Short mmCIF file of C-alpha atoms in Angstrom, two decimals:
data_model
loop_
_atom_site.label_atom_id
_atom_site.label_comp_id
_atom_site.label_asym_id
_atom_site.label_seq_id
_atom_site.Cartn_x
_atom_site.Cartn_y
_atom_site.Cartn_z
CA UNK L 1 -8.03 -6.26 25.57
CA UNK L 2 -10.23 -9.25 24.63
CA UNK L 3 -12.06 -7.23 22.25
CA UNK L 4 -8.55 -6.45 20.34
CA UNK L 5 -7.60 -9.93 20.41
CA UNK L 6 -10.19 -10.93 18.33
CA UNK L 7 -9.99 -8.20 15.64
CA UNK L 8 -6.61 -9.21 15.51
CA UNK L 9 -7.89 -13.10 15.32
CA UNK L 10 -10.43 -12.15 12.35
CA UNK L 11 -8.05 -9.67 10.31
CA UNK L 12 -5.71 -12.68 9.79
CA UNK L 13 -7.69 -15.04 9.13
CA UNK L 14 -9.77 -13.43 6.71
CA UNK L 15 -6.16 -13.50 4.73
CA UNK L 16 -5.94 -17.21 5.87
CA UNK L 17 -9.33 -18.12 4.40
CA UNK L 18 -8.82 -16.58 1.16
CA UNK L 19 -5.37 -17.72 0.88
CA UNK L 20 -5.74 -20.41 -1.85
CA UNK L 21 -3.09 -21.59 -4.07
CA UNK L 22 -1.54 -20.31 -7.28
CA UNK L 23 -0.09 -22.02 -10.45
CA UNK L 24 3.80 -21.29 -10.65
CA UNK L 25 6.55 -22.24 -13.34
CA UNK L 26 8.98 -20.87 -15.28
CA UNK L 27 7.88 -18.87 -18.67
CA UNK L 28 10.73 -17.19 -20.70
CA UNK L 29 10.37 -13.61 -21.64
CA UNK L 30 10.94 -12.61 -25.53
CA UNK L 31 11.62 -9.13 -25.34
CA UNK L 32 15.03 -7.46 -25.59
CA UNK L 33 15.92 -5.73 -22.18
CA UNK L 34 17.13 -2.18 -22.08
CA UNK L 35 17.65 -1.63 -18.19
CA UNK L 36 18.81 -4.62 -15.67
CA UNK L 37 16.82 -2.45 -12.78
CA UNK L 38 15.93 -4.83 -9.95
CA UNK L 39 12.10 -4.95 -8.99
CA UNK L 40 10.62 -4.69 -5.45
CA UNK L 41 7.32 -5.66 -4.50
CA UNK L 42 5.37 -2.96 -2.44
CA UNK L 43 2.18 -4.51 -0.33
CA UNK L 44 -0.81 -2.49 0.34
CA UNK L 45 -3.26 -1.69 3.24
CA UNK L 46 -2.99 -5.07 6.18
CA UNK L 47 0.03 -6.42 3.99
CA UNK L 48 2.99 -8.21 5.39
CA UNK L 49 6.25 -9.29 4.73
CA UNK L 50 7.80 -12.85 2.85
CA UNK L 51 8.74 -14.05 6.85
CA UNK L 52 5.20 -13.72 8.27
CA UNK L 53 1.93 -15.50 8.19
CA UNK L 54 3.46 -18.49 8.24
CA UNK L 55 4.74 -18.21 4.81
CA UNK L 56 1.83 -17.39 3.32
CA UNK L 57 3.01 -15.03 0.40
CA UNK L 58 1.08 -11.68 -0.10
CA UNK L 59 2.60 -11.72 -3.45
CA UNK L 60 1.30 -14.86 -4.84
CA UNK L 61 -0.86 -17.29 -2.42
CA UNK L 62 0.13 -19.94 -0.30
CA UNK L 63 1.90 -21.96 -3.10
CA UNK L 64 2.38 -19.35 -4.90
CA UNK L 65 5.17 -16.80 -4.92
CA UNK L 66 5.37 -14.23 -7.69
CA UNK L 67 9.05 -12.77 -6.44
CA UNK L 68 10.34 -16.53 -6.69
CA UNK L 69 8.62 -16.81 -9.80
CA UNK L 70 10.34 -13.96 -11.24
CA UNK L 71 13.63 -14.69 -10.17
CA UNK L 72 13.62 -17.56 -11.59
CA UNK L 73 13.21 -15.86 -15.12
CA UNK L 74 15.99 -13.80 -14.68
CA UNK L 75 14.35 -10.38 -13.05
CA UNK L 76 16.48 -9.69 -10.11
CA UNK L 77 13.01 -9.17 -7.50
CA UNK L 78 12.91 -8.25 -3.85
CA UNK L 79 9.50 -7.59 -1.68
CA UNK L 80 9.68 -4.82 1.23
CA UNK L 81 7.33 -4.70 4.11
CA UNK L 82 6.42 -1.25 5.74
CA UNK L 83 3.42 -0.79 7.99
CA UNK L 84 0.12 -2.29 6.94
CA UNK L 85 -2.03 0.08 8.85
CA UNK L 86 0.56 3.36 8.44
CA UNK L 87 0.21 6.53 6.43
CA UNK L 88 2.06 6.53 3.04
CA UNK L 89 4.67 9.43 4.61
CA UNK L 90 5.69 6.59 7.23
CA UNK L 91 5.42 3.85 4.93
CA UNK L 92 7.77 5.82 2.27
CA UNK L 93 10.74 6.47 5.20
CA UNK L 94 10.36 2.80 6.01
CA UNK L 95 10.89 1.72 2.24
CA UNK L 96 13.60 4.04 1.55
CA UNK L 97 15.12 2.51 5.05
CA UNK L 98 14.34 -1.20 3.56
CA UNK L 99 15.87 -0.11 0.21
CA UNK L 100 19.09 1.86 0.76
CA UNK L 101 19.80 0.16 4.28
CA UNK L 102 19.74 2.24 8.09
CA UNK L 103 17.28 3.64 10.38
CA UNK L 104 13.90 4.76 9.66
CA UNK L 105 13.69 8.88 9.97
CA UNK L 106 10.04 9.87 9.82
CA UNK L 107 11.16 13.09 9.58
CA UNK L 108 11.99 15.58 12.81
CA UNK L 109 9.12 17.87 11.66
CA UNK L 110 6.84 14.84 11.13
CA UNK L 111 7.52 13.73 13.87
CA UNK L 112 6.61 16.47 16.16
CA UNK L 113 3.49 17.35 14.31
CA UNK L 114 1.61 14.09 14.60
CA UNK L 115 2.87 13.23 18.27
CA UNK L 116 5.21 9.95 17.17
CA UNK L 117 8.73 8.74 17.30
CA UNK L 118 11.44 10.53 14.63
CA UNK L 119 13.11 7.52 14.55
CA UNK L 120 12.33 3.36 13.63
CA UNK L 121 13.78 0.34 13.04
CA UNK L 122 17.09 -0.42 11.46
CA UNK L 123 17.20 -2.25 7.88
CA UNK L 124 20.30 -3.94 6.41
CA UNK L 125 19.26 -2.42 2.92
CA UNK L 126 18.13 -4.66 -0.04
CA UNK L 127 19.54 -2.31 -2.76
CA UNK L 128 22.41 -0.09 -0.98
CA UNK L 129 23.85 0.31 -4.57
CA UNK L 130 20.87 2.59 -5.03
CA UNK L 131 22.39 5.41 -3.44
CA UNK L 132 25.40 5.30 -5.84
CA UNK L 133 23.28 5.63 -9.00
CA UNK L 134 21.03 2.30 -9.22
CA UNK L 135 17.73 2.17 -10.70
CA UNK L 136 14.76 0.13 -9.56
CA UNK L 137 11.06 -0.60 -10.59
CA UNK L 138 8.22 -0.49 -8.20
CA UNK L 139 5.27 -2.99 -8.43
CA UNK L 140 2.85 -1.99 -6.05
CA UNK L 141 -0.71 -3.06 -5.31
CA UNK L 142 -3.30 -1.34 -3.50
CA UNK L 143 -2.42 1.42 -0.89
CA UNK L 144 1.15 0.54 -1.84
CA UNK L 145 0.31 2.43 -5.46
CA UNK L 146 -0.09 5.49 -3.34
CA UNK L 147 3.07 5.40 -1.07
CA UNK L 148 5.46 4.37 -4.02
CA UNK L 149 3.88 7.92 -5.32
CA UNK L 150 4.85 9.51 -2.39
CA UNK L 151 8.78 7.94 -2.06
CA UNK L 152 9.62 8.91 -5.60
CA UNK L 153 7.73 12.87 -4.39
CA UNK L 154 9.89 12.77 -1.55
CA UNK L 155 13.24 11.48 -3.23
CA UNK L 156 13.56 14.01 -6.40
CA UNK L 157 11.81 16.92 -4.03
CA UNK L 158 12.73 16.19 -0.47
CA UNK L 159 10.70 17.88 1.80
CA UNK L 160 11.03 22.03 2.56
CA UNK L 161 9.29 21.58 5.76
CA UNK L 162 11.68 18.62 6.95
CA UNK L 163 14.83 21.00 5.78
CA UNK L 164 13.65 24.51 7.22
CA UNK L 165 12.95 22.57 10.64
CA UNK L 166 16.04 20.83 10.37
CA UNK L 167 18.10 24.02 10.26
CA UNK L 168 16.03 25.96 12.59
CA UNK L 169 16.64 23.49 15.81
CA UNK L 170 19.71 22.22 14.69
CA UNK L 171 19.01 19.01 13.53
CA UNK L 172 20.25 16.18 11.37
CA UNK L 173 18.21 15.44 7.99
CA UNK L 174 17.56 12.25 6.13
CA UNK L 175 19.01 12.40 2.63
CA UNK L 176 15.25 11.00 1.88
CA UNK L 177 14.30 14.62 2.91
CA UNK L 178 16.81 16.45 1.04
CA UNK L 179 16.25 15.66 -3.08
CA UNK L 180 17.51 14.97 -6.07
CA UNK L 181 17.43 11.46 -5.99
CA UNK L 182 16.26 9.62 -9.17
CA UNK L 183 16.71 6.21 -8.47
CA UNK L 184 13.03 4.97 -9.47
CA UNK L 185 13.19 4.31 -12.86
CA UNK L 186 8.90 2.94 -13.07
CA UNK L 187 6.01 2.86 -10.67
CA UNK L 188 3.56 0.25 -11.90
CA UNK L 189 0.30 0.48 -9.29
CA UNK L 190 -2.26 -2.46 -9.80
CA UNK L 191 -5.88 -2.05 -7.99
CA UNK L 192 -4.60 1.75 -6.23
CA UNK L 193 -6.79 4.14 -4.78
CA UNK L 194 -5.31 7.50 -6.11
CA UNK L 195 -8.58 9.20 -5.34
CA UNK L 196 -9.47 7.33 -2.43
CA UNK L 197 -11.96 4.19 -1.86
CA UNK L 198 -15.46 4.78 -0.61
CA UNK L 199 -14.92 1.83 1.38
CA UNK L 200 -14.29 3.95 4.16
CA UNK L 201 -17.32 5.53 4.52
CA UNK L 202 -18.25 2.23 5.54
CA UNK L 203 -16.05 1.85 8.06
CA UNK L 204 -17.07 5.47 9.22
CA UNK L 205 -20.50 4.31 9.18
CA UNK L 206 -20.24 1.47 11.32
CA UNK L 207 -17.92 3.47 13.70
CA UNK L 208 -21.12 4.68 15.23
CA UNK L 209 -21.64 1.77 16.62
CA UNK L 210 -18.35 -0.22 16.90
CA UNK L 211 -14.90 2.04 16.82
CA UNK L 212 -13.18 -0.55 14.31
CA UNK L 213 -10.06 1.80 13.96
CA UNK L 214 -9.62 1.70 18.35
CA UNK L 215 -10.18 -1.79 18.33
CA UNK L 216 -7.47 -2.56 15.62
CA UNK L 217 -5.22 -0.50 16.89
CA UNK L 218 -5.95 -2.27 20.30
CA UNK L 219 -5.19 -5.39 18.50
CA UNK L 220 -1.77 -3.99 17.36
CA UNK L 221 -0.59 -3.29 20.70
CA UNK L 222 -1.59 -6.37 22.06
CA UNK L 223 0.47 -7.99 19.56
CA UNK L 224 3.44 -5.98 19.66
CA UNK L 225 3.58 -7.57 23.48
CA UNK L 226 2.94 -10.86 22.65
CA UNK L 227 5.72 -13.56 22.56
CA UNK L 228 6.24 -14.68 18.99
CA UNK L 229 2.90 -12.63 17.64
CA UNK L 230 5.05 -10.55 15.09
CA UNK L 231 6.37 -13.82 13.63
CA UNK L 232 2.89 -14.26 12.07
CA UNK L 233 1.47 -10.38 11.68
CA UNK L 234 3.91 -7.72 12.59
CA UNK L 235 1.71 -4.63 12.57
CA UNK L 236 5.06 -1.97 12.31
CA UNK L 237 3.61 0.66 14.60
CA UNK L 238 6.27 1.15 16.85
CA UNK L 239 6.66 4.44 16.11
CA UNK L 240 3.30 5.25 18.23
CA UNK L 241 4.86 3.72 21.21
CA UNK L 242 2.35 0.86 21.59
CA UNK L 243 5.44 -1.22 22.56
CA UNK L 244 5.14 -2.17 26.59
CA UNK L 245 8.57 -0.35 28.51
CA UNK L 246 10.74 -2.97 30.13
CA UNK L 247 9.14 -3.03 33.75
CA UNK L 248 6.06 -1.15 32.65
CA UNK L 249 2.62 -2.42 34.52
CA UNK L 250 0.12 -3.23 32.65
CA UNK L 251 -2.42 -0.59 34.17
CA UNK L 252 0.52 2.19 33.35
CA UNK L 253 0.86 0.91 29.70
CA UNK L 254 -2.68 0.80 29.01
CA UNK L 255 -3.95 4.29 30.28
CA UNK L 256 -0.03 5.65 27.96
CA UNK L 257 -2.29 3.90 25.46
CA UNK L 258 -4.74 5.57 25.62
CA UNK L 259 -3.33 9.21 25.93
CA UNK L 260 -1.68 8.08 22.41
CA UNK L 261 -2.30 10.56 19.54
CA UNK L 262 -2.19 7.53 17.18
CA UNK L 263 -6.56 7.90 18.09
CA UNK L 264 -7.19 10.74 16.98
CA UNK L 265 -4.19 11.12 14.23
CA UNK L 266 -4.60 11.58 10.36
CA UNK L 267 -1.00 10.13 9.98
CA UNK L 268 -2.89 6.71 9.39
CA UNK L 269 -3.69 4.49 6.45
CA UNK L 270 -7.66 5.02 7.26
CA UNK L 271 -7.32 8.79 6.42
CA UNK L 272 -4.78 8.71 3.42
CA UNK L 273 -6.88 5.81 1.90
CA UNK L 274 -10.42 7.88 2.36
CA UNK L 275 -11.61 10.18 -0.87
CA UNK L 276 -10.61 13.34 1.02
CA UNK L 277 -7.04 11.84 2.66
CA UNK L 278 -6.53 11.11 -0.99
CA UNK L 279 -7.16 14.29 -2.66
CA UNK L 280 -4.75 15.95 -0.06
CA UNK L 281 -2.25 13.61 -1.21
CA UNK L 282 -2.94 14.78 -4.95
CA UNK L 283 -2.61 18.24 -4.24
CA UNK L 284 1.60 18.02 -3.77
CA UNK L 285 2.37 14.12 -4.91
CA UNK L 286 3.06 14.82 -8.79
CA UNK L 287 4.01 12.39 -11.52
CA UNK L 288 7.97 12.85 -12.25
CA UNK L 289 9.15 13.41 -15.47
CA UNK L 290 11.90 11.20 -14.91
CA UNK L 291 9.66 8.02 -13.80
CA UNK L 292 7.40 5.83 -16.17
CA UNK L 293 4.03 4.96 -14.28
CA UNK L 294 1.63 2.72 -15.22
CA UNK L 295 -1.37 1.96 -13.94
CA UNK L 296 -3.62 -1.28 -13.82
CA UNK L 297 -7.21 -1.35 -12.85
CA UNK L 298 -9.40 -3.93 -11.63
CA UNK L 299 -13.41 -4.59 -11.65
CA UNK L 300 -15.63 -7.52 -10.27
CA UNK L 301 -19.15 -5.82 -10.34
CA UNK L 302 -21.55 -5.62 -12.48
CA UNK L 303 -24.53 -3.09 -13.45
CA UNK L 304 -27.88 -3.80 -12.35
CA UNK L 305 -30.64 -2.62 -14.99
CA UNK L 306 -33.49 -1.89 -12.19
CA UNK L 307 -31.53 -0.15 -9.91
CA UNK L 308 -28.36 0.93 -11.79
CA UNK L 309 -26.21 -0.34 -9.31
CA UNK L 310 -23.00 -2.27 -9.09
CA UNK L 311 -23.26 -6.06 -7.50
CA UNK L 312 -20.53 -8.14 -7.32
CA UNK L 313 -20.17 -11.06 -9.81
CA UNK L 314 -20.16 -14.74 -9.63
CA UNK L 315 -16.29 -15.45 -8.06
CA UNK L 316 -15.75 -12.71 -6.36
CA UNK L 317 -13.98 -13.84 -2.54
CA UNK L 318 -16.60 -14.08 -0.36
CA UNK L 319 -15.83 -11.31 1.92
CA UNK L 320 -15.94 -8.53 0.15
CA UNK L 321 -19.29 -10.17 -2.29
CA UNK L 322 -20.88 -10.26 1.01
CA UNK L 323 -19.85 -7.11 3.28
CA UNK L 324 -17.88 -4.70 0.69
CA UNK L 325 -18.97 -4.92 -2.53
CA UNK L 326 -22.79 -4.41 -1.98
CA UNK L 327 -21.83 -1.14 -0.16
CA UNK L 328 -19.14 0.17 -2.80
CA UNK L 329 -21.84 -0.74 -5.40
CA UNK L 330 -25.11 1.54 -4.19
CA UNK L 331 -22.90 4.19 -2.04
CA UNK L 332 -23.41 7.96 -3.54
CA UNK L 333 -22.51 11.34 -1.81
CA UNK L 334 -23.24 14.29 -3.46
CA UNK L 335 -21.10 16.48 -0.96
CA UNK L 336 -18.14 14.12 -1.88
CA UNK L 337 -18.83 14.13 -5.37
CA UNK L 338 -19.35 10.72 -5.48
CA UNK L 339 -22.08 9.89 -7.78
CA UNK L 340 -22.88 6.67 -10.27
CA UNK L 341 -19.34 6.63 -11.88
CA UNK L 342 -17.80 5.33 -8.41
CA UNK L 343 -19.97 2.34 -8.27
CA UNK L 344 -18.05 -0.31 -10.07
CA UNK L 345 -15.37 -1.95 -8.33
CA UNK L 346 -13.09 -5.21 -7.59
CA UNK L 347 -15.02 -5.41 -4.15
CA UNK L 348 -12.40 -3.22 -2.08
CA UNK L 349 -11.76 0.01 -4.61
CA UNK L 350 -13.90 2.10 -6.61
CA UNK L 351 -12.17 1.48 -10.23
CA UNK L 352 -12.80 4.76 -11.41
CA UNK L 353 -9.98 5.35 -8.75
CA UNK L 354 -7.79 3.23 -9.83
CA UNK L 355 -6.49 4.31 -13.50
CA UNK L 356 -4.06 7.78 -11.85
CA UNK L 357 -4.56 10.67 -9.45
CA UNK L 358 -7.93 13.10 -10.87
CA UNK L 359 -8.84 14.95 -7.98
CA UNK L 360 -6.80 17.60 -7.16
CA UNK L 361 -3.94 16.40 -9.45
CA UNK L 362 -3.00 17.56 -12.74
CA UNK L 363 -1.54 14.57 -13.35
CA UNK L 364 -1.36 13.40 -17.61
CA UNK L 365 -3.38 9.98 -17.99
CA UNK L 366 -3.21 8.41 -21.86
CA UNK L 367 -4.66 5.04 -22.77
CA UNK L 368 -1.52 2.79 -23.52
CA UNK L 369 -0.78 2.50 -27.12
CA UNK L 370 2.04 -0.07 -27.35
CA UNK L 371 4.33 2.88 -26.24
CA UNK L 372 5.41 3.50 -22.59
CA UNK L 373 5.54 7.08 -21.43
CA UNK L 374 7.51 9.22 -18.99
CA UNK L 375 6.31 11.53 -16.69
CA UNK L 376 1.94 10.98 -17.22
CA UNK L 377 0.01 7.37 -16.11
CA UNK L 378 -0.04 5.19 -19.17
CA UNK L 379 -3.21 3.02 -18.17
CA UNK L 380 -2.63 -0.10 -19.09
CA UNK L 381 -6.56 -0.90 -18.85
CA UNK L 382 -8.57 -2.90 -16.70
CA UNK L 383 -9.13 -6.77 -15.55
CA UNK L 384 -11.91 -8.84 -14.62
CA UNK L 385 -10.30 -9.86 -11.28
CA UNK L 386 -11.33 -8.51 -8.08
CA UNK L 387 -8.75 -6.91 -5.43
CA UNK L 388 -7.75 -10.36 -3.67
CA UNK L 389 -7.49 -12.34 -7.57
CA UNK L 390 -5.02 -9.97 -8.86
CA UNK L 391 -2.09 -10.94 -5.79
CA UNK L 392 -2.99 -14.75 -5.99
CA UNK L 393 -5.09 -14.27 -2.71
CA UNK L 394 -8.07 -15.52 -4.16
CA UNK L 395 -6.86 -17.16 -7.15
CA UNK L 396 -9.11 -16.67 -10.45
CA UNK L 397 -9.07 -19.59 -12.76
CA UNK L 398 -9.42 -17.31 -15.85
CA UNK L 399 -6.60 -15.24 -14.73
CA UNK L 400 -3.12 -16.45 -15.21
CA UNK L 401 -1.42 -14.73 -12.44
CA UNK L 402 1.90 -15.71 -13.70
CA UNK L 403 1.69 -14.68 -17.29
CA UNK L 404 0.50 -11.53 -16.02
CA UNK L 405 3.25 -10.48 -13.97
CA UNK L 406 5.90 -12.20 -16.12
CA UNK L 407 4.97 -10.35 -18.99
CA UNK L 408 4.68 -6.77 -16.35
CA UNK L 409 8.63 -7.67 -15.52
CA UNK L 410 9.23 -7.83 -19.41
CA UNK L 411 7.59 -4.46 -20.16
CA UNK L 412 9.73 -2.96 -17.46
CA UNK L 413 13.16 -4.50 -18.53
CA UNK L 414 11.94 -2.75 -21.91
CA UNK L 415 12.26 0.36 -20.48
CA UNK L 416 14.52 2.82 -21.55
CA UNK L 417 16.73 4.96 -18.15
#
């Protein structure tokens, strides 16, 4: 238990010690609008919500706060908060929960093939107009590229799996799981790993000596029983049972624990974020015709001329200069297909991952032209800030985080339904 208390102890502070300030203001936009389409902000891998961390804004930096900031110009904005260590499936059910307003349904087939809870938490709704014809843009940013992906899949397709189940034992069905919904007018993803990151064959490395995903998840469920522990970091896995039962001994809640599926499971960010978890997700999350995406990439490397490797430049947050970068940088696997073109990268993605889905997707990706097009990835290029820079965590004096995603909230209002 010790051991999970303090991977719990460094995973938030590593967000405390890179959490610098942000400049903020008010800018006006110039642009006409064509839509009024509300924005939500959609967090990625070890995110959290506007009420945790102590106010501490994952959007924007500790003075910072990029929904505020864009509220204040007139672009109606709202940030949701699913599961920072969950697979994209659970994190899409939560967000349509978050957005449309109920109780989170993972799905009754879901459910029973990875061993968890159908059923979460209850949400108010941000957006409950949604369901009566309202549009809405996605910004998301890391991981949270790859589950808005999956929520606009799941609402125009459903899910045949969740439906044939549903009628076969005679069970209800989330209208997330049934389609035709078209309520996501743009997906904009900013640093995403459609094709995976490499970082995690680092983690998978170091696994051989230290189980980092055990002890995190250790760290979860001591959290979810400590008193006032999800006010800072609320790690959302309820749905694995790592709650403690009313009246449940501590001996019988640990050994549950540890007969958990949630060990072994693939229904976890680790898998859906590796190059292989990603490639799966390719194969059946397609771009809609109906949605505009665009996609923003990031790089803080650059090449060395000896080795031809990728080393992380001058301003890059410490962390990942000195544990992640070096590794995304010199890290090849020819059974992967992972040669020289992965090696730049903002020091937690491979950028060559970041632009739209390429393995296993036939997914359209065209350079953006001035033009913004349905249905393929218009990339929309890629910035010298690293992963932490381009959220305010780690602010970059040469980037103007609040031009950037003022002008991002114009292009969207652009947009025509």
């Amino acid at each position: 238990m010790m051991k999970g208390c303090r991977v719990m102890v460094v995973l938030l502070g590593l967000w405390f010690v890179f959490g610098l300030s942000v400049p903020g203001g008010r800018t006006e936009a110039a642009s006409p609008r064509a839509n009024d389409a509300p924005i939500v902000l959609l967090h990625g891998f070890t995110g959290w919500g506007r009420e945790e961390m102590l106010g501490f804004k994952y959007w924007g930096g500790v003075r910072g706060d990029i929904e505020q900031w864009l509220n204040d110009n007139g672009y109606r904005t709202y940030t949701l908060a699913v599961g920072p260590l969950s697979s994209n499936w659970d994190r899409a059910c939560e967000a349509y929960a978050q957005l449309v307003g109920g109780t989170v349904d993972y799905g009754a087939a879901h459910a029973a093939n990875d061993g968890h809870a159908r059923f979460g938490r209850t949400y108010p709704g941000l957006l409950p107009e949604l369901k009566r014809g309202g549009r809405v843009h996605i910004i998301a940013h890391s991981q949270g590229g790859q589950t808005a992906r999956m929520l606009v899949s799941l609402l125009e397709n459903g899910s045949q799996e969740e439906r044939e189940y549903a009628k076969e034992h005679n069970v209800s069905l989330s209208p997330l799981f049934e389609g035709g919904h078209r309520f996501v007018l743009s997906v904009t993803t900013i640093a995403t790993p459609h094709d995976g990151t490499t970082l995690v064959n680092m983690v998978d490395f170091t696994d051989r000596f230290f189980d980092l995903q055990k002890a995190v998840l250790e760290a979860a469920a001591v959290a979810s029983n400590a008193p006032y522990t999800s006010e800072i970091y609320d790690f959302k896995l309820d749905q694995w049972g790592l709650r403690r039962e009313p009246g449940e001994s501590f001996d019988h809640y640990f050994e549950r624990l540890k007969r958990s599926p949630v060990w072994t499971s693939t229904d976890t960010a680790r898998y859906d974020l590796s190059v292989p978890g990603a490639e799966t997700l390719n194969r059946w999350v397609k771009a809609s015709p109906n949605t505009y995406y665009l996609s923003f990439s990031t790089e803080r490397t650059y090449r060395g001329a000896l080795t031809g490797n990728y080393y992380p430049e001058l301003g890059m947050n410490a962390f990942s200069a000195i544990v992640c970068a070096p590794f995304l940088g010199s890290y090849r696997n020819a059974a992967l297909g992972i040669d020289s073109h992965w090696l730049g990268n903002d020091g937690i993605v491979n950028t060559i991952s970041m632009n739209g889905p390429k393995r296993g997707s036939n997914d359209r990706i065209v350079p953006y032209d001035g033009t913004l097009k349905k249905g393929v990835w218009n990339d929309m290029g890629t910035y010298k800030v690293d992963h932490l820079e381009v959220i305010g965590v780690d602010p970059n004096p040469s980037f103007n985080i609040r031009a950037f995603y003022l002008r991002l909230a114009e292009q969207l209002a652009s947009l025509r339904p």
